[in-house]
CSV table of C-alpha atoms and ligand atoms in Angstrom, one decimal:
chain,number,residue,atom,x,y,z
A,1,UNK,CA,12.4,39.7,-5.6
A,2,UNK,CA,14.7,36.9,-6.1
A,3,UNK,CA,17.7,39.1,-8.2
A,4,UNK,CA,21.1,38.0,-7.1
A,5,UNK,CA,19.8,34.5,-5.6
A,6,UNK,CA,21.1,31.3,-6.9
A,7,UNK,CA,18.6,28.4,-6.3
A,8,UNK,CA,19.0,24.7,-7.1
A,9,UNK,CA,15.7,22.7,-8.3
A,10,UNK,CA,15.7,19.3,-8.3
A,11,UNK,CA,13.1,17.4,-10.5
A,12,UNK,CA,13.0,20.4,-12.9
A,13,UNK,CA,12.4,18.2,-16.2
A,14,UNK,CA,8.6,18.1,-15.1
A,15,UNK,CA,5.3,18.9,-13.4
A,16,UNK,CA,6.0,21.1,-10.3
A,17,UNK,CA,9.8,21.2,-10.5
A,18,UNK,CA,9.4,22.6,-14.1
A,19,UNK,CA,7.0,25.2,-13.2
A,20,UNK,CA,9.0,26.2,-10.0
A,21,UNK,CA,12.0,26.9,-12.3
A,22,UNK,CA,10.0,29.2,-14.3
A,23,UNK,CA,8.5,31.0,-11.7
A,24,UNK,CA,11.8,31.4,-9.7
A,25,UNK,CA,13.5,32.7,-13.0
A,26,UNK,CA,10.7,35.2,-13.4
A,27,UNK,CA,11.2,36.5,-10.2
A,28,UNK,CA,14.7,37.0,-11.0
A,29,UNK,CA,16.7,34.0,-9.6
A,30,UNK,CA,19.5,32.4,-11.4
A,31,UNK,CA,18.2,28.7,-11.4
A,32,UNK,CA,20.5,25.7,-11.2
A,33,UNK,CA,18.1,22.7,-12.4
A,34,UNK,CA,18.8,19.0,-11.3
A,35,UNK,CA,17.2,15.8,-12.8
A,36,UNK,CA,17.6,12.5,-14.1
A,37,UNK,CA,16.0,13.6,-17.2
A,38,UNK,CA,17.2,16.6,-19.4
A,39,UNK,CA,14.5,19.3,-19.3
A,40,UNK,CA,12.8,20.4,-22.8
A,41,UNK,CA,12.2,23.9,-21.3
A,42,UNK,CA,14.6,26.7,-21.1
A,43,UNK,CA,13.9,28.0,-17.4
A,44,UNK,CA,17.3,26.8,-15.9
A,45,UNK,CA,20.2,28.9,-16.3
A,46,UNK,CA,22.4,25.6,-15.8
A,47,UNK,CA,21.5,21.9,-15.8
A,48,UNK,CA,22.7,18.6,-14.2
A,49,UNK,CA,22.1,15.6,-14.9
A,50,UNK,CA,21.8,13.4,-11.8
A,51,UNK,CA,20.3,10.1,-10.6
A,52,UNK,CA,19.1,11.1,-6.8
A,53,UNK,CA,18.6,7.1,-6.3
A,54,UNK,CA,22.2,6.9,-6.4
A,55,UNK,CA,24.6,8.0,-3.7
A,56,UNK,CA,27.8,8.5,-5.8
A,57,UNK,CA,25.8,10.3,-8.3
A,58,UNK,CA,24.6,12.8,-5.6
A,59,UNK,CA,28.4,13.0,-4.6
A,60,UNK,CA,29.6,13.9,-8.2
A,61,UNK,CA,26.5,16.7,-8.4
A,62,UNK,CA,27.3,18.3,-5.1
A,63,UNK,CA,31.5,18.5,-6.4
A,64,UNK,CA,29.8,20.4,-9.6
A,65,UNK,CA,27.5,22.7,-8.2
A,66,UNK,CA,29.0,26.3,-7.0
A,67,UNK,CA,29.4,27.8,-3.4
A,68,UNK,CA,27.4,30.7,-2.3
A,69,UNK,CA,24.0,28.7,-3.1
A,70,UNK,CA,21.0,30.6,-1.8
A,71,UNK,CA,18.4,28.1,-1.9
A,72,UNK,CA,17.5,24.4,-2.7
A,73,UNK,CA,14.1,23.2,-4.0
A,74,UNK,CA,14.1,19.3,-3.0
A,75,UNK,CA,11.0,18.6,-5.5
A,76,UNK,CA,12.2,15.4,-7.2
A,77,UNK,CA,10.2,12.5,-6.5
A,78,UNK,CA,8.8,9.2,-7.5
A,79,UNK,CA,5.1,8.0,-7.3
A,80,UNK,CA,3.6,5.2,-5.2
A,81,UNK,CA,3.8,2.9,-8.2
A,82,UNK,CA,7.6,2.8,-8.2
A,83,UNK,CA,9.6,-0.3,-6.3
A,84,UNK,CA,9.1,0.6,-2.7
A,85,UNK,CA,13.2,0.8,-2.0
A,86,UNK,CA,13.7,3.3,-5.2
A,87,UNK,CA,10.8,5.6,-3.6
A,88,UNK,CA,12.5,5.8,-0.3
A,89,UNK,CA,15.9,6.2,-2.0
A,90,UNK,CA,14.7,9.2,-4.2
A,91,UNK,CA,12.1,10.9,-1.9
A,92,UNK,CA,13.9,10.7,1.4
A,93,UNK,CA,17.4,9.1,1.2
A,94,UNK,CA,18.8,11.1,-2.1
A,95,UNK,CA,17.0,14.3,-0.7
A,96,UNK,CA,18.7,14.0,2.6
A,97,UNK,CA,22.2,13.4,1.0
A,98,UNK,CA,21.9,16.2,-1.1
A,99,UNK,CA,20.7,18.5,1.4
A,100,UNK,CA,23.1,17.6,4.1
A,101,UNK,CA,26.2,17.5,1.5
A,102,UNK,CA,25.3,21.2,0.3
A,103,UNK,CA,25.2,22.7,3.7
A,104,UNK,CA,28.7,24.0,3.2
A,105,UNK,CA,27.9,25.3,-0.1
A,106,UNK,CA,25.1,27.4,1.0
A,107,UNK,CA,25.5,31.2,1.6
A,108,UNK,CA,24.2,32.3,5.3
A,109,UNK,CA,20.7,32.9,5.1
A,110,UNK,CA,20.0,30.1,2.4
A,111,UNK,CA,16.2,28.6,2.2
A,112,UNK,CA,15.6,24.8,1.8
A,113,UNK,CA,12.2,23.7,0.7
A,114,UNK,CA,11.1,20.3,0.6
A,115,UNK,CA,8.2,19.1,-1.4
A,116,UNK,CA,6.0,16.8,1.1
A,117,UNK,CA,2.6,15.7,0.3
A,118,UNK,CA,-0.7,15.5,2.3
A,119,UNK,CA,0.2,11.6,2.1
A,120,UNK,CA,2.8,12.6,5.1
A,121,UNK,CA,0.3,14.4,7.3
A,122,UNK,CA,-0.2,11.5,9.7
A,123,UNK,CA,3.6,11.5,10.5
A,124,UNK,CA,3.2,11.4,14.2
A,125,UNK,CA,1.7,7.7,14.0
A,126,UNK,CA,5.1,6.4,12.5
A,127,UNK,CA,7.6,7.7,15.1
A,128,UNK,CA,9.0,4.1,15.5
A,129,UNK,CA,10.0,3.8,11.7
A,130,UNK,CA,10.9,7.6,11.5
A,131,UNK,CA,13.5,7.2,14.1
A,132,UNK,CA,14.8,4.1,12.6
A,133,UNK,CA,15.1,5.8,9.3
A,134,UNK,CA,17.7,8.4,10.4
A,135,UNK,CA,20.6,5.9,10.6
A,136,UNK,CA,19.2,4.0,7.1
A,137,UNK,CA,22.1,4.2,4.5
A,138,UNK,CA,21.3,3.3,0.8
A,139,UNK,CA,22.5,-0.4,1.2
A,140,UNK,CA,19.9,-0.7,4.3
A,141,UNK,CA,16.8,0.3,2.4
A,142,UNK,CA,15.9,-3.2,1.5
A,143,UNK,CA,16.2,-4.5,5.1
A,144,UNK,CA,14.4,-1.4,6.4
A,145,UNK,CA,11.4,-2.1,4.4
A,146,UNK,CA,11.1,-5.7,5.3
A,147,UNK,CA,11.4,-4.7,9.0
A,148,UNK,CA,8.6,-2.4,9.1
A,149,UNK,CA,6.6,-3.8,6.4
A,150,UNK,CA,6.7,-1.2,4.0
A,151,UNK,CA,5.3,-2.1,0.7
A,152,UNK,CA,3.5,-0.7,-2.2
A,153,UNK,CA,1.9,2.5,-1.7
A,154,UNK,CA,2.9,2.7,1.8
A,155,UNK,CA,6.6,3.4,0.6
A,156,UNK,CA,5.4,6.6,-0.8
A,157,UNK,CA,3.3,7.6,2.6
A,158,UNK,CA,6.4,6.9,4.7
A,159,UNK,CA,8.6,9.0,2.2
A,160,UNK,CA,6.7,11.8,3.0
A,161,UNK,CA,5.9,11.6,6.7
A,162,UNK,CA,9.6,11.1,7.1
A,163,UNK,CA,10.0,14.2,5.1
A,164,UNK,CA,7.8,16.2,7.2
A,165,UNK,CA,9.3,15.1,10.4
A,166,UNK,CA,13.0,15.6,9.2
A,167,UNK,CA,11.8,19.3,8.3
A,168,UNK,CA,10.3,19.8,11.8
A,169,UNK,CA,13.3,18.2,13.3
A,170,UNK,CA,15.7,20.8,11.3
A,171,UNK,CA,14.0,23.8,12.5
A,172,UNK,CA,16.9,25.3,14.2
A,173,UNK,CA,19.9,23.0,12.7
A,174,UNK,CA,21.8,25.7,11.1
A,175,UNK,CA,20.3,28.5,13.1
A,176,UNK,CA,23.8,30.0,13.7
A,177,UNK,CA,23.9,30.7,9.8
A,178,UNK,CA,20.1,31.6,9.5
A,179,UNK,CA,20.1,28.6,7.1
A,180,UNK,CA,16.2,27.7,7.1
A,181,UNK,CA,14.3,24.5,6.1
A,182,UNK,CA,10.3,24.3,5.3
A,183,UNK,CA,8.0,22.1,3.5
A,184,UNK,CA,5.0,22.4,1.0
A,185,UNK,CA,2.3,19.7,1.1
A,186,UNK,CA,0.1,19.6,-1.8
A,187,UNK,CA,-3.1,17.7,-2.3
A,188,UNK,CA,-3.6,16.1,-5.9
A,189,UNK,CA,-1.6,18.2,-8.6
A,190,UNK,CA,-2.3,17.7,-12.2
A,191,UNK,CA,1.1,16.4,-13.3
A,192,UNK,CA,2.2,13.1,-14.8
A,193,UNK,CA,2.3,11.1,-11.8
A,194,UNK,CA,-1.1,12.0,-10.7
A,195,UNK,CA,-2.4,8.9,-12.7
A,196,UNK,CA,-0.2,6.9,-10.4
A,197,UNK,CA,-1.5,7.7,-7.3
A,198,UNK,CA,-5.1,7.0,-8.7
A,199,UNK,CA,-4.0,3.9,-9.9
A,200,UNK,CA,-2.4,3.0,-6.5
A,201,UNK,CA,-4.7,4.3,-4.2
A,202,UNK,CA,-7.7,4.4,-6.1
A,203,UNK,CA,-11.1,5.1,-4.4
A,204,UNK,CA,-9.3,6.6,-1.5
A,205,UNK,CA,-8.0,9.5,-3.6
A,206,UNK,CA,-10.8,9.6,-5.9
A,207,UNK,CA,-13.2,10.0,-3.0
A,208,UNK,CA,-10.9,12.7,-1.3
A,209,UNK,CA,-10.8,14.5,-4.7
A,210,UNK,CA,-14.5,14.6,-4.9
A,211,UNK,CA,-14.6,17.1,-2.2
A,212,UNK,CA,-12.6,19.6,-4.0
A,213,UNK,CA,-13.7,21.6,-7.0
A,214,UNK,CA,-10.7,20.9,-9.0
A,215,UNK,CA,-7.2,19.2,-8.6
A,216,UNK,CA,-4.3,21.5,-8.3
A,217,UNK,CA,-2.1,22.4,-11.2
A,218,UNK,CA,1.9,22.9,-10.6
A,219,UNK,CA,1.1,26.9,-11.2
A,220,UNK,CA,-0.9,26.5,-8.0
A,221,UNK,CA,2.1,25.0,-6.0
A,222,UNK,CA,5.1,26.9,-7.6
A,223,UNK,CA,4.6,30.1,-6.1
A,224,UNK,CA,4.2,28.6,-2.6
A,225,UNK,CA,7.7,27.1,-3.0
A,226,UNK,CA,8.9,30.4,-4.6
A,227,UNK,CA,7.6,32.4,-1.7
A,228,UNK,CA,9.5,30.1,0.6
A,229,UNK,CA,12.5,31.1,-1.2
A,230,UNK,CA,12.0,35.0,-0.7
A,231,UNK,CA,13.4,37.2,2.2
A,232,UNK,CA,9.9,37.8,3.4
A,233,UNK,CA,9.7,34.0,4.5
A,234,UNK,CA,12.4,34.6,6.7
A,235,UNK,CA,10.4,33.9,10.0
A,236,UNK,CA,9.2,30.4,8.6
A,237,UNK,CA,11.5,27.7,10.1
A,238,UNK,CA,10.5,24.4,10.1
A,239,UNK,CA,6.9,24.9,8.8
A,240,UNK,CA,4.7,22.7,6.7
A,241,UNK,CA,2.4,24.7,4.5
A,242,UNK,CA,-0.4,22.5,3.2
A,243,UNK,CA,-1.3,24.0,-0.5
A,244,UNK,CA,-4.5,21.7,-1.1
A,245,UNK,CA,-7.3,24.0,-1.4
A,246,UNK,CA,-8.6,23.4,1.8
A,247,UNK,CA,-8.7,19.4,1.6
A,248,UNK,CA,-6.5,18.6,4.9
A,249,UNK,CA,-8.5,21.1,6.9
A,250,UNK,CA,-11.8,19.4,5.7
A,251,UNK,CA,-10.6,15.9,6.2
A,252,UNK,CA,-9.4,16.9,9.8
A,253,UNK,CA,-12.8,18.5,10.6
A,254,UNK,CA,-14.3,15.5,9.3
A,255,UNK,CA,-12.3,13.2,11.3
A,256,UNK,CA,-13.6,15.1,14.4
A,257,UNK,CA,-17.0,14.8,13.2
A,258,UNK,CA,-17.4,18.5,12.7
B,1,LIG,P1,6.6,14.7,-11.7
B,1,LIG,O1,6.9,13.1,-12.3
B,1,LIG,O2,5.9,15.6,-13.1
B,1,LIG,O3,8.1,15.2,-11.8
B,1,LIG,C1,9.0,14.3,-10.8
B,1,LIG,C2,10.3,14.6,-11.4
B,1,LIG,O4,11.2,14.3,-10.7
B,1,LIG,C3,10.4,14.4,-12.8
B,1,LIG,O5,11.1,15.3,-13.7
B,1,LIG,C4,11.6,13.2,-12.6
B,1,LIG,O6,12.3,12.8,-13.6
B,1,LIG,C5,12.1,13.8,-11.5
B,1,LIG,N1,12.9,12.4,-10.9
B,1,LIG,C6,12.5,11.3,-10.7
B,1,LIG,N2,13.1,10.3,-10.2
B,1,LIG,C7,14.3,11.0,-10.1
B,1,LIG,C8,15.7,10.6,-9.6
B,1,LIG,N3,16.1,9.3,-9.3
B,1,LIG,N4,16.9,11.4,-10.1
B,1,LIG,C9,16.5,12.5,-10.6
B,1,LIG,N5,15.3,13.3,-10.5
B,1,LIG,C10,14.4,12.1,-10.7
B,1,LIG,O7,5.9,14.8,-10.6
B,1,LIG,P2,5.4,16.0,-9.8
B,1,LIG,O8,3.8,16.0,-9.2
B,1,LIG,O9,5.8,17.3,-10.2
B,1,LIG,O10,6.1,15.7,-8.4
B,1,LIG,C11,6.9,16.5,-7.7
B,1,LIG,C12,7.2,16.2,-6.3
B,1,LIG,O11,5.6,16.6,-5.7
B,1,LIG,C13,7.4,14.8,-5.8
B,1,LIG,O12,8.0,15.0,-4.7
B,1,LIG,C14,5.9,14.5,-5.4
B,1,LIG,O13,5.7,13.5,-4.6
B,1,LIG,C15,5.1,15.8,-5.1
B,1,LIG,N6,3.9,15.9,-5.0
B,1,LIG,C16,3.0,15.5,-5.9
B,1,LIG,C17,1.8,15.5,-5.9
B,1,LIG,C18,0.8,15.4,-7.1
B,1,LIG,O14,-0.3,15.1,-7.1
B,1,LIG,N7,1.5,15.5,-8.4
B,1,LIG,C19,0.9,15.7,-4.8
B,1,LIG,C20,1.9,15.6,-3.8
B,1,LIG,C21,3.0,16.0,-3.6
């Protein structure tokens, strides 16, 4: 289904990124992996080591990537236990810089998929911060966190709120070239950072997880990302697919008392 397509996957060394590389490769794509850590699996056709918290490293990465790319899966991310400024740099700023810098290297019809989270679903409550973040650069992140009191786990929630809002905002940005952007929002997924979520959010996550029969595995999420890379997903633009076993609809109904 993806024969002839060259797709960049960030966060390819672990968890959802590693499984996405495997899935895309199985579907026939040529996978260009990106991570700050060299993967131990062999599912990337080429691999580029890059720290996505560093704008100069992103520039070097963009220079090294080929033209004619058919897709980008922005999956690299830091958990809420990481320092807030780093979380915003990797999960939002680095992702934004990489994506915007690659537009000229995309073939027409390319698909951009951002890995968001259920943590971002309340984005509409943070419109002031989201608006302000549009103009924030790498050197302004500490001041932004101070100004909007973004500390601890809030950095993770805000990074995902911004990502969903940014995906919606870009529903038609590259419409003339048929380049589309969508995001996928999982609930808890069994990867090395799940323990960080539980450590930071504690009872809240455990309470939410009790309503589920199980957590997701990367194999539950990667096919959704891969689907958005196929031509069959061409009418998805600015969509947020919640891949969460029903958790978000349950929470939405519970909030309404239903
Ligand atoms: P993971 O820790 O297994 O994988 C994250 C990958 O990102 C790692 O390979 C890591 O080296 C890479 N990475 C981190 N910082 C980087 C940097 N500065 N430069 C380059 N690469 C960097 O975690 P997982 O769970 O696979 O996470 C993937 C995405 O899924 C993240 O964006 C995360 O926020 C999101 N997500 C995860 C959930 C979960 O419960 N595991 C739930 C919802 C969303």
